[in-house]
Coordinates of C-alpha atoms in Angstrom, one line a residue:
Chain W
M1384 CA 39.6 -27.9 164.9
P1385 CA 38.9 -25.6 168.0
E1386 CA 41.5 -25.5 170.8
H1387 CA 38.8 -25.2 173.2
L1388 CA 35.8 -27.4 174.0
S1389 CA 32.4 -25.8 173.4
E1390 CA 30.2 -25.3 176.5
Q1391 CA 27.8 -27.9 175.1
K1392 CA 30.6 -30.5 174.5
L1393 CA 31.9 -29.7 178.0
S1394 CA 28.7 -30.4 179.7
E1395 CA 28.4 -33.5 177.7
L1396 CA 31.7 -34.7 178.9
V1397 CA 30.9 -34.0 182.5
S1398 CA 27.7 -36.0 182.3
R1399 CA 29.4 -38.9 180.3
A1400 CA 32.3 -38.9 182.9
K1401 CA 29.7 -39.1 185.7
S1402 CA 28.0 -42.0 184.0
V1403 CA 31.3 -43.7 183.3
R1404 CA 32.4 -43.4 187.0
K1405 CA 29.2 -44.8 188.3
N1406 CA 29.5 -47.9 186.0
I1407 CA 33.0 -48.4 187.1
I1408 CA 31.8 -48.6 190.8
K1409 CA 28.9 -50.8 189.9
M1410 CA 30.6 -53.2 187.7
I1411 CA 33.5 -53.6 190.1
T1412 CA 31.1 -54.2 193.0
E1413 CA 29.2 -56.8 190.9
A1414 CA 32.5 -58.5 189.9
K1415 CA 33.4 -58.5 193.7
S1416 CA 37.1 -57.6 192.3
G1417 CA 38.8 -55.3 190.1
H1418 CA 40.7 -51.9 190.3
P1419 CA 38.5 -49.0 191.0
G1420 CA 41.4 -46.2 192.1
G1421 CA 43.0 -46.3 188.9
S1422 CA 40.1 -46.7 186.7
L1423 CA 38.6 -43.5 188.3
S1424 CA 41.7 -41.4 187.9
A1425 CA 41.9 -42.2 184.2
A1426 CA 38.2 -41.7 183.6
D1427 CA 38.3 -38.0 182.4
I1428 CA 41.1 -38.8 179.9
L1429 CA 39.2 -41.7 178.4
V1430 CA 36.0 -39.6 178.2
T1431 CA 37.6 -36.6 176.4
L1432 CA 39.5 -39.0 173.9
Y1433 CA 36.3 -41.0 173.0
F1434 CA 33.8 -38.2 173.2
A1435 CA 35.6 -35.3 172.0
E1436 CA 38.4 -36.4 169.7
M1437 CA 38.8 -40.0 168.5
K1438 CA 37.5 -41.2 165.1
V1439 CA 35.8 -44.4 165.8
D1440 CA 32.7 -46.0 165.1
P1441 CA 30.9 -48.4 167.4
H1442 CA 29.4 -50.2 164.4
R1443 CA 32.6 -50.7 162.7
P1444 CA 35.1 -51.5 165.6
A1445 CA 37.6 -53.1 163.2
D1446 CA 37.7 -50.0 160.7
A1447 CA 41.2 -49.8 159.4
E1448 CA 41.0 -45.9 159.4
R1449 CA 40.1 -45.7 163.1
D1450 CA 42.2 -44.0 165.6
R1451 CA 43.5 -46.6 168.1
F1452 CA 43.7 -46.6 172.0
V1453 CA 45.9 -48.8 173.9
L1454 CA 45.2 -49.0 177.6
C1455 CA 48.8 -49.9 178.7
K1456 CA 47.7 -49.9 182.4
G1457 CA 45.3 -52.8 181.6
H1458 CA 43.9 -53.2 185.1
A1459 CA 41.9 -50.2 184.6
A1460 CA 39.9 -52.2 182.2
P1461 CA 36.6 -51.0 183.9
V1462 CA 37.0 -47.4 182.7
L1463 CA 37.8 -48.8 179.3
Y1464 CA 34.8 -50.9 179.2
A1465 CA 32.4 -48.3 180.7
T1466 CA 33.7 -45.7 178.2
L1467 CA 33.1 -48.2 175.3
A1468 CA 29.6 -49.0 176.4
E1469 CA 29.0 -45.2 176.9
K1470 CA 30.0 -44.8 173.3
G1471 CA 27.8 -47.5 172.2
F1472 CA 30.2 -50.5 171.4
F1473 CA 28.2 -52.8 173.5
G1474 CA 25.2 -52.4 176.0
H1475 CA 25.5 -51.0 179.5
D1476 CA 23.9 -54.2 180.6
E1477 CA 26.9 -56.2 179.6
L1478 CA 29.2 -54.4 182.1
S1479 CA 27.6 -56.5 184.8
T1480 CA 29.6 -59.5 183.2
L1481 CA 32.9 -58.1 184.2
R1482 CA 35.4 -60.8 185.2
K1483 CA 32.6 -63.6 185.2
I1484 CA 32.9 -67.0 183.2
D1485 CA 32.1 -66.6 179.5
S1486 CA 32.2 -62.9 179.7
R1487 CA 33.5 -60.8 177.0
L1488 CA 34.7 -58.5 179.5
Q1489 CA 38.0 -60.0 180.9
G1490 CA 39.7 -58.9 184.0
H1491 CA 42.2 -57.3 181.6
P1492 CA 41.4 -56.0 178.1
S1493 CA 41.3 -58.6 175.4
M1494 CA 41.0 -57.4 171.9
K1495 CA 40.0 -60.9 170.7
D1496 CA 36.9 -60.7 173.0
T1497 CA 35.6 -57.2 173.1
P1498 CA 34.5 -55.0 170.4
G1499 CA 36.4 -51.5 170.7
V1500 CA 39.5 -53.1 172.5
D1501 CA 42.4 -52.4 170.0
M1502 CA 45.0 -54.2 172.1
S1503 CA 45.1 -56.8 174.7
T1504 CA 47.1 -55.5 177.6
G1505 CA 47.4 -56.2 181.4
S1506 CA 51.0 -57.1 181.8
L1507 CA 52.4 -53.7 182.7
G1508 CA 55.0 -52.2 180.4
Q1509 CA 53.8 -53.8 177.1
G1510 CA 51.2 -51.6 175.7
L1511 CA 53.3 -48.7 174.6
S1512 CA 55.5 -51.0 172.4
A1513 CA 52.1 -52.1 170.6
A1514 CA 51.2 -48.4 170.3
N1515 CA 54.5 -47.8 168.4
G1516 CA 53.7 -50.8 166.0
M1517 CA 50.4 -49.2 165.2
A1518 CA 51.7 -45.8 164.6
L1519 CA 54.4 -47.3 162.4
A1520 CA 51.9 -49.1 160.4
A1521 CA 49.8 -46.0 159.9
R1522 CA 52.9 -44.4 158.4
L1523 CA 53.7 -47.3 156.2
D1524 CA 50.2 -47.4 154.9
G1525 CA 49.9 -43.7 154.5
K1526 CA 46.9 -43.5 156.8
N1527 CA 45.9 -40.6 158.8
Y1528 CA 44.8 -42.3 162.0
R1529 CA 46.4 -41.5 165.4
V1530 CA 47.3 -43.7 168.1
Y1531 CA 46.6 -43.0 171.7
A1532 CA 47.9 -44.7 174.9
L1533 CA 47.6 -44.5 178.5
L1534 CA 50.3 -45.6 181.0
G1535 CA 50.4 -45.7 184.7
D1536 CA 52.9 -43.8 186.8
G1537 CA 53.9 -47.0 188.6
E1538 CA 54.1 -48.7 185.2
L1539 CA 56.8 -46.3 184.4
E1540 CA 59.1 -48.5 186.6
E1541 CA 59.0 -51.3 183.8
G1542 CA 61.9 -51.3 181.8
Q1543 CA 60.2 -51.9 178.5
V1544 CA 58.4 -48.6 178.8
W1545 CA 61.8 -46.9 178.3
E1546 CA 62.8 -49.4 175.3
A1547 CA 59.5 -48.2 173.9
A1548 CA 60.1 -44.5 174.5
M1549 CA 63.5 -44.8 172.8
F1550 CA 62.1 -46.4 169.8
A1551 CA 59.2 -43.9 169.4
A1552 CA 61.4 -41.0 169.5
H1553 CA 63.9 -42.6 167.1
Y1554 CA 61.5 -43.3 164.6
K1555 CA 59.8 -39.9 165.1
L1556 CA 56.3 -41.3 165.7
D1557 CA 54.4 -37.9 165.7
N1558 CA 51.1 -39.8 165.3
L1559 CA 51.4 -41.2 168.8
T1560 CA 50.1 -39.4 171.8
A1561 CA 50.6 -41.2 175.1
F1562 CA 49.4 -40.2 178.5
V1563 CA 50.9 -40.9 182.0
D1564 CA 48.0 -41.2 184.6
F1565 CA 50.0 -39.6 187.3
N1566 CA 48.0 -40.3 190.4
G1567 CA 51.2 -40.9 192.4
L1568 CA 50.2 -44.2 194.0
Q1569 CA 50.9 -47.9 193.2
I1570 CA 49.7 -51.0 195.1
D1571 CA 52.3 -51.0 197.8
G1572 CA 52.2 -47.2 198.4
P1573 CA 53.2 -43.8 196.8
V1574 CA 55.4 -44.2 193.8
S1575 CA 57.9 -42.0 195.2
E1576 CA 58.5 -44.3 198.3
I1577 CA 58.3 -47.8 196.3
M1578 CA 60.5 -47.0 193.3
S1579 CA 60.3 -43.5 192.3
P1580 CA 59.8 -42.9 188.6
L1581 CA 60.2 -39.1 189.3
P1582 CA 60.8 -36.6 187.7
I1583 CA 58.5 -37.8 185.0
P1584 CA 58.3 -35.1 182.4
E1585 CA 62.1 -34.7 182.5
K1586 CA 62.7 -38.2 181.7
W1587 CA 60.2 -38.3 178.7
R1588 CA 61.9 -34.9 177.4
A1589 CA 65.4 -36.6 177.8
F1590 CA 64.0 -39.5 175.7
G1591 CA 63.2 -37.3 172.8
W1592 CA 59.6 -36.7 173.5
H1593 CA 57.4 -33.6 173.3
V1594 CA 56.0 -33.2 176.9
I1595 CA 52.9 -31.4 177.9
E1596 CA 51.9 -31.3 181.7
I1597 CA 48.2 -31.0 182.6
D1598 CA 45.7 -31.4 185.2
G1599 CA 44.1 -34.8 184.1
H1600 CA 40.8 -33.9 185.4
D1601 CA 40.4 -30.6 183.5
Y1602 CA 38.7 -31.3 180.3
Q1603 CA 39.9 -28.2 178.6
Q1604 CA 43.4 -29.0 179.4
I1605 CA 43.1 -32.6 178.3
Y1606 CA 41.5 -31.5 175.1
G1607 CA 44.2 -28.8 174.6
A1608 CA 46.9 -31.2 175.0
I1609 CA 45.4 -33.5 172.4
Q1610 CA 45.0 -30.8 170.0
A1611 CA 48.6 -29.4 170.6
A1612 CA 50.0 -32.9 170.2
K1613 CA 48.6 -33.0 166.8
T1614 CA 50.6 -30.1 165.8
V1615 CA 53.9 -31.5 166.9
K1616 CA 56.1 -32.8 163.9
G1617 CA 58.8 -35.4 164.2
K1618 CA 58.3 -36.3 167.8
P1619 CA 55.8 -38.3 169.8
T1620 CA 53.9 -36.6 172.6
M1621 CA 53.8 -37.4 176.3
V1622 CA 51.0 -35.8 178.2
V1623 CA 51.8 -36.1 181.9
A1624 CA 48.4 -35.8 183.5
K1625 CA 48.4 -35.1 187.2
T1626 CA 45.5 -37.0 188.6
V1627 CA 43.9 -38.2 191.7
K1628 CA 43.5 -41.9 192.4
G1629 CA 39.9 -42.7 193.2
R1630 CA 38.9 -39.3 191.8
G1631 CA 35.1 -38.5 192.3
V1632 CA 34.6 -40.7 195.2
A1633 CA 35.8 -38.9 198.4
C1634 CA 36.6 -41.9 200.5
M1635 CA 38.8 -43.6 197.5
E1636 CA 40.6 -40.4 196.8
N1637 CA 44.4 -40.7 197.3
V1638 CA 43.8 -44.0 199.2
C1639 CA 46.3 -46.7 198.2
D1640 CA 44.1 -49.6 199.6
W1641 CA 41.4 -48.8 196.7
H1642 CA 43.9 -49.7 194.1
G1643 CA 42.7 -53.2 193.7
K1644 CA 39.7 -53.8 196.0
A1645 CA 35.9 -54.0 195.3
P1646 CA 33.4 -52.0 197.2
T1647 CA 30.8 -53.8 199.3
A1648 CA 27.1 -53.4 198.2
E1649 CA 26.5 -50.7 201.0
E1650 CA 29.5 -49.0 200.1
C1651 CA 28.6 -49.0 196.3
S1652 CA 25.2 -47.3 197.0
N1653 CA 26.9 -44.6 199.1
M1654 CA 29.4 -44.1 196.3
L1655 CA 26.7 -43.9 193.6
E1656 CA 24.8 -41.3 195.7
E1657 CA 27.8 -39.2 196.0
L1658 CA 28.4 -39.5 192.3
G1659 CA 25.0 -38.4 191.8
Chain C
M1266 CA 77.7 -78.8 152.8
G1267 CA 74.7 -76.7 152.2
K1268 CA 73.7 -73.3 153.7
A1269 CA 72.9 -72.4 157.2
T1270 CA 69.2 -72.1 157.7
R1271 CA 69.7 -68.5 158.6
E1272 CA 71.1 -67.7 155.4
A1273 CA 68.0 -69.3 153.4
Y1274 CA 65.8 -67.3 155.8
G1275 CA 67.3 -63.9 154.7
E1276 CA 66.9 -64.9 151.1
A1277 CA 63.4 -66.1 151.6
L1278 CA 62.5 -62.8 153.2
R1279 CA 63.7 -60.9 150.4
E1280 CA 61.6 -62.9 147.8
L1281 CA 58.6 -62.5 150.2
G1282 CA 59.3 -58.8 150.4
R1283 CA 59.0 -58.3 146.5
E1284 CA 55.7 -60.3 146.5
N1285 CA 53.8 -59.0 149.4
K1286 CA 54.1 -55.2 150.4
N1287 CA 52.6 -56.1 154.0
I1288 CA 55.7 -58.1 155.1
V1289 CA 57.8 -55.9 157.4
V1290 CA 61.0 -57.1 159.2
L1291 CA 62.2 -56.1 162.7
D1292 CA 65.5 -56.9 164.4
A1293 CA 67.3 -56.2 167.5
D1294 CA 70.9 -55.1 166.4
L1295 CA 71.8 -58.6 165.1
S1296 CA 70.7 -58.2 161.4
K1297 CA 74.1 -59.2 159.9
S1298 CA 73.8 -62.4 162.1
T1299 CA 70.2 -63.1 161.5
K1300 CA 70.4 -62.2 157.8
T1301 CA 67.5 -59.9 157.9
N1302 CA 70.1 -57.4 156.3
V1303 CA 69.3 -59.2 153.1
F1304 CA 65.8 -57.8 153.3
A1305 CA 66.9 -54.4 154.7
K1306 CA 69.2 -53.8 151.7
D1307 CA 66.2 -54.2 149.1
F1308 CA 63.4 -52.8 151.3
P1309 CA 64.9 -50.3 153.8
E1310 CA 61.5 -48.6 154.4
R1311 CA 60.1 -51.9 155.7
F1312 CA 63.0 -52.8 157.9
F1313 CA 63.0 -51.6 161.6
N1314 CA 66.1 -52.0 163.9
A1315 CA 64.7 -51.8 167.3
G1316 CA 68.3 -51.8 168.8
I1317 CA 69.2 -53.9 171.7
A1318 CA 65.6 -54.1 173.1
E1319 CA 63.9 -57.4 172.6
Q1320 CA 60.9 -56.7 174.8
N1321 CA 60.0 -53.6 172.8
L1322 CA 60.9 -55.5 169.6
M1323 CA 58.1 -58.1 170.1
G1324 CA 55.6 -55.7 171.4
T1325 CA 56.2 -53.2 168.4
A1326 CA 55.8 -56.3 166.1
A1327 CA 52.4 -57.1 167.9
G1328 CA 51.2 -53.5 167.1
L1329 CA 52.1 -53.9 163.6
A1330 CA 50.4 -57.0 163.3
A1331 CA 47.3 -55.5 165.0
A1332 CA 47.3 -52.8 162.3
G1333 CA 47.3 -55.4 159.5
K1334 CA 51.0 -55.7 158.7
I1335 CA 52.9 -59.0 158.7
P1336 CA 56.0 -58.6 160.7
F1337 CA 59.1 -61.1 160.8
V1338 CA 61.0 -60.6 163.9
S1339 CA 64.5 -61.8 164.2
T1340 CA 67.1 -61.9 166.9
F1341 CA 68.9 -64.8 168.6
A1342 CA 66.7 -67.6 169.9
M1343 CA 67.9 -67.0 173.4
F1344 CA 66.6 -63.6 173.4
A1345 CA 63.4 -63.9 171.3
C1346 CA 62.3 -66.8 173.8
G1347 CA 63.9 -66.0 176.8
R1348 CA 64.3 -62.3 177.2
A1349 CA 60.9 -61.5 175.5
Y1350 CA 59.2 -64.6 176.5
E1351 CA 56.3 -62.8 178.0
Q1352 CA 55.9 -60.3 175.3
V1353 CA 55.6 -63.3 173.0
R1354 CA 53.0 -64.8 175.2
N1355 CA 50.9 -61.7 176.3
S1356 CA 51.2 -59.3 173.5
I1357 CA 51.6 -61.8 170.6
S1358 CA 50.0 -65.1 171.3
Y1359 CA 47.3 -64.4 173.6
P1360 CA 45.6 -62.2 170.9
K1361 CA 46.8 -64.4 168.2
L1362 CA 48.6 -61.7 166.4
N1363 CA 50.0 -62.3 163.0
V1364 CA 53.7 -62.3 164.0
K1365 CA 56.4 -64.5 162.7
I1366 CA 59.3 -64.9 165.3
A1367 CA 62.2 -66.2 163.2
A1368 CA 64.9 -66.8 165.7
T1369 CA 68.4 -67.8 164.7
H1370 CA 71.5 -69.1 166.6
A1371 CA 69.4 -71.7 168.4
G1372 CA 70.9 -74.5 170.1
L1373 CA 74.3 -75.6 171.1
T1374 CA 75.8 -75.0 167.5
V1375 CA 76.0 -71.3 168.3
G1376 CA 79.4 -72.5 169.2
E1377 CA 82.3 -70.4 170.9
D1378 CA 79.8 -67.9 172.3
G1379 CA 79.0 -70.5 175.0
A1380 CA 75.9 -71.2 177.3
T1381 CA 74.5 -67.7 177.7
H1382 CA 73.9 -67.7 174.0
Q1383 CA 72.8 -71.4 173.4
A1384 CA 69.1 -71.7 173.6
I1385 CA 68.4 -75.2 174.3
E1386 CA 64.8 -74.7 175.8
D1387 CA 63.3 -72.4 173.2
V1388 CA 61.2 -75.0 171.6
A1389 CA 59.9 -76.0 175.0
L1390 CA 58.8 -72.5 176.0
M1391 CA 57.1 -71.6 172.6
R1392 CA 55.4 -75.0 172.4
A1393 CA 53.8 -74.3 175.7
I1394 CA 52.1 -71.2 174.5
P1395 CA 48.5 -71.4 173.1
N1396 CA 48.1 -70.3 169.7
M1397 CA 51.6 -70.7 168.7
T1398 CA 53.2 -72.8 165.7
V1399 CA 56.5 -74.2 166.1
I1400 CA 58.7 -75.2 163.1
V1401 CA 62.0 -76.4 163.0
P1402 CA 63.5 -76.5 159.5
A1403 CA 66.3 -79.0 158.6
D1404 CA 68.1 -77.3 155.6
A1405 CA 67.9 -74.4 153.3
L1406 CA 65.2 -75.6 151.0
E1407 CA 62.8 -76.5 153.8
T1408 CA 63.6 -73.2 155.5
R1409 CA 62.4 -71.3 152.4
Y1410 CA 59.2 -73.3 152.4
A1411 CA 58.7 -72.8 156.1
V1412 CA 59.1 -69.1 155.6
A1413 CA 56.6 -69.0 152.8
W1414 CA 54.3 -71.1 154.6
A1415 CA 54.5 -68.8 157.6
A1416 CA 53.8 -65.7 155.6
Q1417 CA 50.5 -66.8 154.2
Y1418 CA 49.3 -68.5 157.5
H1419 CA 47.3 -66.0 159.8
G1420 CA 48.7 -66.3 163.5
P1421 CA 51.9 -66.5 165.4
V1422 CA 54.8 -68.9 164.2
Y1423 CA 58.0 -69.7 165.9
L1424 CA 60.8 -70.6 163.3
R1425 CA 63.9 -72.1 164.8
L1426 CA 66.9 -71.4 162.8
G1427 CA 70.6 -72.2 163.2
R1428 CA 74.0 -70.5 162.9
M1429 CA 76.2 -73.2 161.3
A1430 CA 76.0 -74.6 157.6
V1431 CA 73.9 -77.7 157.4
P1432 CA 74.0 -80.4 154.7
D1433 CA 71.2 -80.2 152.0
V1434 CA 68.5 -82.9 153.0
F1435 CA 65.8 -81.9 150.4
G1436 CA 66.2 -81.5 146.6
D1437 CA 64.0 -80.6 143.8
G1438 CA 60.4 -81.8 144.1
Y1439 CA 60.3 -81.5 148.0
E1440 CA 57.0 -80.5 149.3
F1441 CA 56.7 -78.8 152.6
K1442 CA 53.2 -79.8 154.2
H1443 CA 52.6 -77.8 157.5
G1444 CA 52.2 -80.3 160.4
K1445 CA 53.1 -83.4 158.4
A1446 CA 56.3 -85.4 158.9
V1447 CA 58.5 -86.2 155.9
E1448 CA 59.6 -89.8 155.6
L1449 CA 63.3 -89.9 154.6
A1450 CA 63.6 -93.7 154.7
N1451 CA 61.6 -96.6 155.5
G1452 CA 62.6 -99.5 157.9
A1453 CA 60.9 -102.0 160.2
D1454 CA 63.0 -102.2 163.4
V1455 CA 63.0 -98.6 164.7
T1456 CA 61.9 -95.1 163.7
L1457 CA 64.2 -92.2 164.1
I1458 CA 62.2 -89.0 164.5
A1459 CA 64.6 -85.9 164.1
N1460 CA 64.4 -82.2 163.3
G1461 CA 66.6 -79.2 162.5
V1462 CA 70.5 -80.0 162.4
M1463 CA 69.8 -83.6 163.6
V1464 CA 68.0 -84.5 160.4
A1465 CA 71.2 -85.4 158.5
P1466 CA 72.9 -87.4 161.4
A1467 CA 69.6 -89.3 161.8
R1468 CA 69.8 -90.4 158.1
R1469 CA 73.5 -91.5 158.4
A1470 CA 72.7 -93.4 161.6
A1471 CA 69.9 -95.1 159.6
D1472 CA 72.6 -96.2 157.0
E1473 CA 74.8 -97.4 159.7
L1474 CA 72.1 -99.5 161.4
I1475 CA 71.6 -101.3 158.1
A1476 CA 75.3 -102.4 158.4
A1477 CA 74.4 -103.7 161.9
G1478 CA 71.5 -105.8 160.6
F1479 CA 68.8 -103.4 161.3
S1480 CA 66.4 -101.2 159.2
A1481 CA 65.3 -97.7 160.4
R1482 CA 62.4 -95.5 159.4
V1483 CA 63.4 -91.9 159.4
L1484 CA 61.1 -88.9 159.9
N1485 CA 61.8 -85.3 159.7
M1486 CA 59.3 -83.8 162.0
H1487 CA 59.8 -80.1 161.0
T1488 CA 56.6 -79.0 162.7
V1489 CA 56.9 -79.8 166.4
K1490 CA 53.5 -78.0 167.0
P1491 CA 51.3 -79.2 166.0
V1492 CA 53.1 -82.5 166.0
D1493 CA 52.2 -85.1 163.2
K1494 CA 50.3 -87.4 165.7
E1495 CA 49.3 -89.9 162.9
A1496 CA 52.8 -90.2 161.8
V1497 CA 54.1 -90.9 165.3
I1498 CA 51.4 -93.4 166.1
R1499 CA 52.1 -95.3 162.7
A1500 CA 55.7 -95.4 163.3
A1501 CA 55.1 -96.8 166.7
Q1502 CA 52.7 -99.4 165.2
D1503 CA 54.9 -100.3 162.3
T1504 CA 58.3 -100.4 164.1
G1505 CA 57.5 -100.8 167.6
A1506 CA 60.4 -98.5 168.9
I1507 CA 61.2 -94.8 168.6
V1508 CA 64.3 -92.5 168.9
T1509 CA 64.0 -88.8 168.8
C1510 CA 66.8 -86.7 167.8
E1511 CA 67.0 -82.9 168.5
E1512 CA 69.5 -80.3 169.2
H1513 CA 67.5 -79.1 172.3
S1514 CA 66.9 -80.2 175.8
I1515 CA 65.4 -83.5 176.1
I1516 CA 62.7 -81.5 178.4
G1517 CA 59.9 -80.2 176.5
G1518 CA 61.0 -80.3 172.8
L1519 CA 60.5 -82.9 170.1
G1520 CA 61.3 -85.8 172.5
S1521 CA 58.5 -84.7 174.8
A1522 CA 56.1 -84.0 172.0
V1523 CA 56.5 -87.5 170.5
A1524 CA 56.4 -88.9 174.1
E1525 CA 53.2 -87.2 174.8
V1526 CA 51.5 -88.8 171.8
L1527 CA 53.1 -92.4 172.4
V1528 CA 51.9 -92.7 176.0
E1529 CA 48.4 -91.6 175.3
N1530 CA 48.1 -93.6 172.0
H1531 CA 50.4 -96.4 171.3
P1532 CA 53.2 -96.8 174.2
V1533 CA 56.4 -98.3 172.8
P1534 CA 60.1 -98.2 174.0
M1535 CA 61.5 -94.8 173.3
E1536 CA 64.8 -93.1 173.6
R1537 CA 65.5 -89.4 173.4
V1538 CA 68.8 -88.2 171.9
G1539 CA 69.1 -84.5 172.9
V1540 CA 70.9 -82.2 175.6
L1541 CA 70.6 -83.8 179.0
D1542 CA 69.3 -81.0 181.0
V1543 CA 72.6 -79.3 181.4
F1544 CA 73.9 -76.0 180.1
G1545 CA 76.3 -76.0 177.1
E1546 CA 79.7 -74.4 176.8
S1547 CA 82.2 -72.7 174.5
G1548 CA 83.5 -74.9 171.6
T1549 CA 83.3 -75.5 168.0
P1550 CA 80.0 -76.6 166.9
D1551 CA 81.2 -80.1 166.2
A1552 CA 83.1 -80.4 169.5
L1553 CA 79.8 -79.4 171.2
L1554 CA 77.7 -81.9 169.3
A1555 CA 80.1 -84.6 170.2
K1556 CA 80.6 -83.7 173.8
Y1557 CA 76.8 -83.4 174.5
N1558 CA 75.9 -86.7 172.9
L1559 CA 74.4 -85.5 169.5
T1560 CA 76.2 -87.4 167.0
V1561 CA 75.6 -90.3 164.5
A1562 CA 77.1 -92.7 167.1
D1563 CA 74.8 -91.4 169.7
I1564 CA 71.8 -92.1 167.6
V1565 CA 72.9 -95.5 166.6
R1566 CA 73.6 -96.5 170.3
A1567 CA 70.1 -95.1 171.3
A1568 CA 68.5 -97.3 168.5
K1569 CA 70.1 -100.4 169.5
R1570 CA 69.2 -99.8 173.1
V1571 CA 65.7 -99.1 172.2
I1572 CA 65.5 -102.2 169.8
S1573 CA 66.8 -104.5 172.7
R1574 CA 63.9 -103.1 174.9
K1575 CA 61.3 -104.4 172.5
E1576 CA 59.3 -107.4 173.7

C-alpha cells in the first residue's frame, strides 16, 4: 500500500469532495434544516476514507468482511449520505428526500433505514463505544476489517467518549482508527469558550492512544494518517484533524451560526456557484 | 428456599456459552454479584469487563451486536436502566440490535444498600422503549428458560433478575412460552397477576383466600412486554376482579401494563400491590417487603378489597 495518493487518485478525491460538498448544500437547502458547517468540515475525511481506503461494496452493504464507519457526530448525516450516494449505495436523486416523511435518509443516521450506514448515531458521545464493539467483534471472529469513527470536537465534552477511550486502549483495539473533526466550534460558540476539551492530542495520548495530528483538508495527510494507523500495534489510533467549519463555502467558514441552519434558495445557488 | 435468579442466570450463561460461540458477555465491575463471573471463568476470551462505565458498556454491546455477536450485558438494574438509559434507547433499541440486558439486584430486595441501588422503575423505563422485550422471571428454572429464549430471539431483551434467593415455583415439566402467562392456580372470585419475587407470595395469598372463603386464579406474568392480553382479558371475564403484585413501583410496571389492557378491553375492579411511588431504604429484604406493603397479607387485603368492589 503506497503511503501517498497518486496524482490520479488525488484529482479524483478533489472532484468527489466537490460533488459531496455541493450535495450537502443542496440537500440541506431542500430539507430546510440540517447541519451544513460540521458536514463540510468532515467532507475531505469521509471522501478519503470511502474513495481511497475503505473496503466496502455498495452492492453488498451488509458484507460481514467490510470495513465499518461510525459517524459519531451524527448530525453531520448529510456528509455521510452525500458520500454514500457518491459511492453508489443509493442514487443521488434520493438525497433530496433528506429529513422528509417516509425517507430513508433520517435527520440523524439510522442503520436500519439507510444502506451503507453501519451504526445509528446522533446522540453525541455514543458512537465510539459502538465502534469499540465492532473492533472487538472483528478480533473475536478473526476478521481483518478495520473500524473507523469520526467524532466532533464538541462531542469530546460527553463523558461516555472517555469511557470508550479507556476501553479501546485497555483492550488494545489496534484495528480501530478514530478521527476528531477539530473545527473548534460548537453550537453556542468556540469549544474553548463553551467547555474546553483542549488540549485534545494530549488527552488521547494520556488515555493510551496513538495520536496523529493532521490538516483535515489535506488529502495526502489524511491518507498518510490512515496508513500509519494500520501499522500501529497494540493501540487504537486517534487522528486529530484540524479542520474549518463550513470549509469550501466562504460565508460559512468558521461561522458558528452555520452549525445547524439551512441556506435559503438564493444562498444555495450562490454557494453552488462558488463550489464550482 | 431455591436460588436467586442471578445465580441461575450465571449458570444458564455458562451452558449457552458452550453451545453458541457467538455469545459474549460484558459486565461493569460487578461480575461477582451479577454472576457473569461463572461465564468468565470458562470463557475468558468472550468476557469483557468494561469497568465502572455503564454507558460505554451498553454502546460496546451495541457495536458487538451490529457485527453479529450476541452480547449479554450485566450490571445492577439501577445502572443498566438508569445510568445507561439513553444508550439502551438510542444505541440498542432504536436499531433493534441483538443485545440482552440481564440486570440483577432489581427492586427493593437489594436490601441494605438502600434507595440509590434499588431500581423500582426499571420495568417502566424499559417497557416504554419501542422494540424492547421485558421479562421478569420468578425463579431459577424460569430464569434458565428466559435466558435460553432470549439467546435465540433476535432483538433487544431486558431480563430483570434479583439478588436474594427465591423459592422454586416451577418444577419438572415447566415450559416457558414467551409472552404467555402461566396459570398457577384457578379460582372464580379474583385473579392475582404477579411476576418475579412476588409470584411465590401471590400463590400463598391464594391459599389464604381459600380459608376466607374465596377462590383465586394466580397468573405468573413473566413477560411484561409484550403482556399476555388474552390471559388478562380472560381473567377479567372469568373472575371479575384483578390484583397485580410486583416488586416495582405501581407506576409503569406490571400493574400499569395490566390496567392498560383492562381499561381498553374489559374494565373490572383492580388493585395494585407494589411500591407506592416512594423510594426504598436500607434494611433486610424481608423487612423492606413488609414495610413497603409487599407481603402475602398485603395481597390478601388487596384481594378482599377488590372483591368487595365487584357489582
